[in-house]
Coordinates of C-alpha atoms in Angstrom, one line a residue:
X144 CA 2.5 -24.3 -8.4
X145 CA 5.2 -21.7 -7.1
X146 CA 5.8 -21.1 -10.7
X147 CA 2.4 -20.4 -11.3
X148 CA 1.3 -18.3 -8.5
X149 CA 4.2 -15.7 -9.3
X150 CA 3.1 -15.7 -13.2
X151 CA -0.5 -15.1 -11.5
X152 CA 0.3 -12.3 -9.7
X153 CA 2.5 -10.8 -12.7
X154 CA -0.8 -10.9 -14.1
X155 CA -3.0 -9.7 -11.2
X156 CA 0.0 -6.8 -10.9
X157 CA -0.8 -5.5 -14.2
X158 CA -4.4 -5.3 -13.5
X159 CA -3.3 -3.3 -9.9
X160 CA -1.7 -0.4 -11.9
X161 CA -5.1 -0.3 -13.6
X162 CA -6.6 0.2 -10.7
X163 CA -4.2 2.6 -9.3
X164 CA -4.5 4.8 -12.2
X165 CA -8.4 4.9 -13.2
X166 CA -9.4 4.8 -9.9
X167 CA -8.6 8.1 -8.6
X168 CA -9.3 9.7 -11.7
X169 CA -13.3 8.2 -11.6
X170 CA -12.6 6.2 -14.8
X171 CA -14.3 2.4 -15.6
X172 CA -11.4 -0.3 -14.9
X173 CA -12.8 -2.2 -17.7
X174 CA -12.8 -0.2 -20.7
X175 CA -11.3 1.0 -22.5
X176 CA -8.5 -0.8 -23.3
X177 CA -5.0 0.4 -21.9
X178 CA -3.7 2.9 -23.9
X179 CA -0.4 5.6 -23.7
X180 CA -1.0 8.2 -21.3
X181 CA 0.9 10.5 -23.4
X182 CA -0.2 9.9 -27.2
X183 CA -3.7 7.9 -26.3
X184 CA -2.2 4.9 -28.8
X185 CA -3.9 1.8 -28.0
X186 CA -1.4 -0.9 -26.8
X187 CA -1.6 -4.2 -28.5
X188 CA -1.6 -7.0 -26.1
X189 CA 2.2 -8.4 -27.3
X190 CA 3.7 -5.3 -25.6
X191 CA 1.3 -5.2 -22.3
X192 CA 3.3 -8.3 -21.0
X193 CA 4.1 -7.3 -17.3
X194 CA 7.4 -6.9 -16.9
X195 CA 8.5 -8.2 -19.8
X196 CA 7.2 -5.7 -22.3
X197 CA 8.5 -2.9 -20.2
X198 CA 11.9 -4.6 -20.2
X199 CA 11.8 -5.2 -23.9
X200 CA 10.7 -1.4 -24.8
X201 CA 13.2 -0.1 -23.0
X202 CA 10.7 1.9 -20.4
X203 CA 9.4 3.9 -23.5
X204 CA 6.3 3.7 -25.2
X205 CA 6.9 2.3 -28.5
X206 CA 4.2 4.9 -30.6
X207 CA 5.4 8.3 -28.8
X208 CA 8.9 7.3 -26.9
X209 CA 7.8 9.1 -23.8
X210 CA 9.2 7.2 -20.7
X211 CA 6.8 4.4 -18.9
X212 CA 7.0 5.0 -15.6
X213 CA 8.8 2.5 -13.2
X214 CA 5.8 2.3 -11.2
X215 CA 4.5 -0.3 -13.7
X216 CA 7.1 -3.0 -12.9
X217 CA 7.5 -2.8 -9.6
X218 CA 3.8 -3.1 -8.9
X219 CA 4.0 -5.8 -11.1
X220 CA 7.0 -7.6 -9.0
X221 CA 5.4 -6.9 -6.1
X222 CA 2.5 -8.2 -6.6
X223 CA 4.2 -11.5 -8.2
X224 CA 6.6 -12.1 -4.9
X225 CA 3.5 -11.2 -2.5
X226 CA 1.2 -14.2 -4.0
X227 CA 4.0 -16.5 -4.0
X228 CA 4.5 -15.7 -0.4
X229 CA 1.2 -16.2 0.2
X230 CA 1.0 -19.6 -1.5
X231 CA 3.9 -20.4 0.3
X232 CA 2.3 -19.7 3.7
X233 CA -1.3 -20.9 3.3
X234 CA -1.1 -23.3 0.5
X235 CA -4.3 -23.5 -1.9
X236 CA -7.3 -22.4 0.5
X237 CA -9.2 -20.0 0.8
X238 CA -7.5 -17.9 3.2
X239 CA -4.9 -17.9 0.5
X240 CA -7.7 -16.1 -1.5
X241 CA -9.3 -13.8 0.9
X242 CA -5.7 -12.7 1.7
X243 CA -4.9 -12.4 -1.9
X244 CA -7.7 -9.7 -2.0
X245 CA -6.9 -8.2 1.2
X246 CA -3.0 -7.8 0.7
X247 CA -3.9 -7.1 -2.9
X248 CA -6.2 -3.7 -1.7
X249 CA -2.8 -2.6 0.2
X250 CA -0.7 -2.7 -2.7
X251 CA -3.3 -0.6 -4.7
X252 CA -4.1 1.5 -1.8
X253 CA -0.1 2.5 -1.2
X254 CA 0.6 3.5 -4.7
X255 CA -2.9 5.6 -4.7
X256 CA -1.5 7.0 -1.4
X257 CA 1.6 7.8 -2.7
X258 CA 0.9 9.5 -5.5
X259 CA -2.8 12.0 -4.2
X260 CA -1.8 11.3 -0.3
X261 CA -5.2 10.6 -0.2
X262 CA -7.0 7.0 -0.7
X263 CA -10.9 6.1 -1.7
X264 CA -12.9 5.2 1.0
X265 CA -14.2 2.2 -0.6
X266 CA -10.7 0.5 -0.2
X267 CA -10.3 0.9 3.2
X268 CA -13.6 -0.4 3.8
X269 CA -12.5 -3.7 1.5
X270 CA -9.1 -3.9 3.4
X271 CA -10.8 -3.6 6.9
X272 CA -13.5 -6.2 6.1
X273 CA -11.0 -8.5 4.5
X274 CA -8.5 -8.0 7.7
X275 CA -11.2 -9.7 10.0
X276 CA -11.8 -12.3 7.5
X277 CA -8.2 -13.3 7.4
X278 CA -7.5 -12.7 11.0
X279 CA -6.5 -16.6 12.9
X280 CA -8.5 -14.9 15.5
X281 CA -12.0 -15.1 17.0
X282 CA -14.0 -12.4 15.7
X283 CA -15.0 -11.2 18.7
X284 CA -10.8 -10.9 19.8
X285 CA -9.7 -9.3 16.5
X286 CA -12.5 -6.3 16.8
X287 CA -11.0 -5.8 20.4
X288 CA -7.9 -5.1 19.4
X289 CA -8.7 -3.4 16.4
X290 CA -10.5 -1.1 18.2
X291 CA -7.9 -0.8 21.1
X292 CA -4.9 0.0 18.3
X293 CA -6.9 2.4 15.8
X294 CA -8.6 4.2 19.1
X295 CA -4.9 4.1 21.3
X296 CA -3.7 6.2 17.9
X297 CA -6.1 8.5 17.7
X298 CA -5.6 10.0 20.7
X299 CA -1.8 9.9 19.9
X300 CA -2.1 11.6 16.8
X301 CA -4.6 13.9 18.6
X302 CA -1.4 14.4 20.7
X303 CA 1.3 14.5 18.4
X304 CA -0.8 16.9 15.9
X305 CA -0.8 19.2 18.8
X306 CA 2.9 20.1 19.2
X307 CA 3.3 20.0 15.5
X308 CA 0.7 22.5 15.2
X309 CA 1.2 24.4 18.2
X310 CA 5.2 24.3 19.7
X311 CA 7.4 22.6 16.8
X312 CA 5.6 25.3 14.4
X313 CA 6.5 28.3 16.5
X314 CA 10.1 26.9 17.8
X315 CA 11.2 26.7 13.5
X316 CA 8.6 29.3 12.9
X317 CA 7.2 27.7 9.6
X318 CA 3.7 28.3 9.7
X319 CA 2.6 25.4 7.4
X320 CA 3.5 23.2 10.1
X321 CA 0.0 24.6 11.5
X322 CA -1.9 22.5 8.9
X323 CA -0.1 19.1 9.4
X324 CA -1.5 16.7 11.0
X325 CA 0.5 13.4 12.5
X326 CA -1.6 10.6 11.0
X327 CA -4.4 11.1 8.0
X328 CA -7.9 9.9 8.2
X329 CA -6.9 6.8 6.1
X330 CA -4.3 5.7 8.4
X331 CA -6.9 4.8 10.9
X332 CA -8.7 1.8 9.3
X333 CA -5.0 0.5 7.9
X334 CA -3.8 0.6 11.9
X335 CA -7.7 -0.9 13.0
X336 CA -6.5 -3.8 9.8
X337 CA -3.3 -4.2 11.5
X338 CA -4.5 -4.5 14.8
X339 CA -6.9 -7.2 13.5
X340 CA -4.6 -9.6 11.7
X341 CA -1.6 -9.6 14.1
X342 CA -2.5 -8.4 17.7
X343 CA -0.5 -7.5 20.1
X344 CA 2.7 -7.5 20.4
X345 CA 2.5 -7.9 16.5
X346 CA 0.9 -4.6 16.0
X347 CA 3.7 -2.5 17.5
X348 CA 6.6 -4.7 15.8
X349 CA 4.7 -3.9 12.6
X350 CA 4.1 -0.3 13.7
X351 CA 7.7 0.4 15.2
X352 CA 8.8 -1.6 11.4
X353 CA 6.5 1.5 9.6
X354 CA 8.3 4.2 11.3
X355 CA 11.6 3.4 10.3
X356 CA 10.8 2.5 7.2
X357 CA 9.1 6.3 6.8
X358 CA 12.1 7.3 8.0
X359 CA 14.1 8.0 5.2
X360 CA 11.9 9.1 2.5
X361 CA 9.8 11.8 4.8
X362 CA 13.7 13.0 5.5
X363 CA 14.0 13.5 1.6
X364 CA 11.3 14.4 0.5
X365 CA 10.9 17.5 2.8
X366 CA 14.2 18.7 2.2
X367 CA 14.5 17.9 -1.2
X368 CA 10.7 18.9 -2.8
X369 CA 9.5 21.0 0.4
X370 CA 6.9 18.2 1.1
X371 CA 6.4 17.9 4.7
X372 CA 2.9 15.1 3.8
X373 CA 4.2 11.8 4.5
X374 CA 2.2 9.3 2.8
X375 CA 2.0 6.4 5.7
X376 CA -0.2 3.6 4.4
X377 CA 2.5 2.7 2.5
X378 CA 5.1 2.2 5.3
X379 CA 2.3 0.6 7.3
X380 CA 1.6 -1.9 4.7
X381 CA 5.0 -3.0 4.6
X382 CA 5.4 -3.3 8.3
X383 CA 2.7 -5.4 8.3
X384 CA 4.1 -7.7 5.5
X385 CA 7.5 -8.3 7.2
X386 CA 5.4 -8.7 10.4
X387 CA 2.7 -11.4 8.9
X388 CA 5.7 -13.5 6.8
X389 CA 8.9 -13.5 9.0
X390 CA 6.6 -12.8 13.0
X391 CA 9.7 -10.9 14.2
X392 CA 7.7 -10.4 17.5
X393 CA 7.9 -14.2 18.5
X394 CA 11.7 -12.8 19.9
X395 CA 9.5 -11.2 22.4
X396 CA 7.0 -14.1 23.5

């Protein structure tokens, strides 16, 4: 079975970077079949193997030669270690489902984020539904604290935005700092998700996880490409993995 929940999600991965690309673009998930986004060549199902086929191609398509990119496999991989940690946690039920589907929108959601630093709508809405279905909570304690987290950081990015906007943009004088805000909109249901699932003092392990994970890359990419936009879902999402599988915050308790 752990064998055949990691092929699964190789297989559920390949559909994800599906997703990831037709969504933001408007375009059907169904058809038409995948094809090269360089030279439109329809790829035969022997070379749309996750993983594998990339390995065997050599990251290149095989019609055109213009380099796959790496986001392929790694959403694949992903996706393959994240249901085989979730097998491994729940066993077959059907929390191991809804969480499939829940941890599954996060994946698609962080790689959309990444890319357009903005996400759909519609997949926040699925993740937050999903996060009270999955919660080990009563309903009634998992909306409190989702409320508590997502309304505690609004105010704090109401706070933060502030001095980015107003002192830390006059002290370097860089006026685009005028239009950056601390968290987006589609933070805000991925904190509310958060809050949901792990409570508290899980939230703010997960949280204080996000942070130094964003570390790093905002670091680089605004010296390097002049990007000060940190996508955050991402980070977030993987705070909350590490959180949910390993409960760092029991040291606390």
């Amino acid at each position: 079975m752990e064998v055949f929940s990691f092929i699964f999600g190789l297989l559920i991965g390949s559909f994800l970077n599906v997703l990831i690309y037709r969504l933001p673009i408007k375009k059907s998930f169904i058809t038409p079949r995948s094809r090269c986004t360089n030279c439109n060549k329809l790829i035969p199902w022997y070379l749309n193997i996750p993983i594998f086929s990339y390995i065997y191609l050599k990251g290149n398509c095989k019609e055109c030669g213009e380099k796959i990119s790496l986001q392929y496999p790694i959403v694949e991989f992903l996706t393959a270690l994240l249901t085989l940690g979730l097998y491994l946690k729940l066993g077959l039920s059907y929390e191991l489902l809804f969480s499939m589907v829940f941890f599954y929108t996060l994946i698609v959601l962080s790689f959309i984020d990444f890319k357009y630093k903005a996400v759909p709508d519609y997949l926040l809405l699925i993740a937050l539904i999903f996060s009270f279905v999955i919660t080990q909570k009563d309903l009634f304690y998992a909306l409190k604290d989702a409320f508590i987290i997502s309304g505690a950081f609004i105010l704090l990015n109401f706070v933060i935005t502030f001095y980015i906007q107003n002192i830390k943009s006059r002290i370097l004088k860089d006026e685009s700092l005028k239009q950056q805000e601390a968290l987006g909109e589609g933070d805000i249901p991925i904190l509310a998700s958060i809050g949901a699932i792990l409570g508290f003092p899980g939230t703010f392990v997960a949280i204080f996880l996000s942070s130094l994970f964003a570390i790093i890359p905002s670091i680089y990419f605004q010296i390097k490409k002049k990007d000060i936009q940190t996508p955050f879902i991402p980070y977030l999402s993987l705070g909350l993995i590490v959180e949910y599988f390993f409960n760092i915050s029991k040291v606390f308790n």
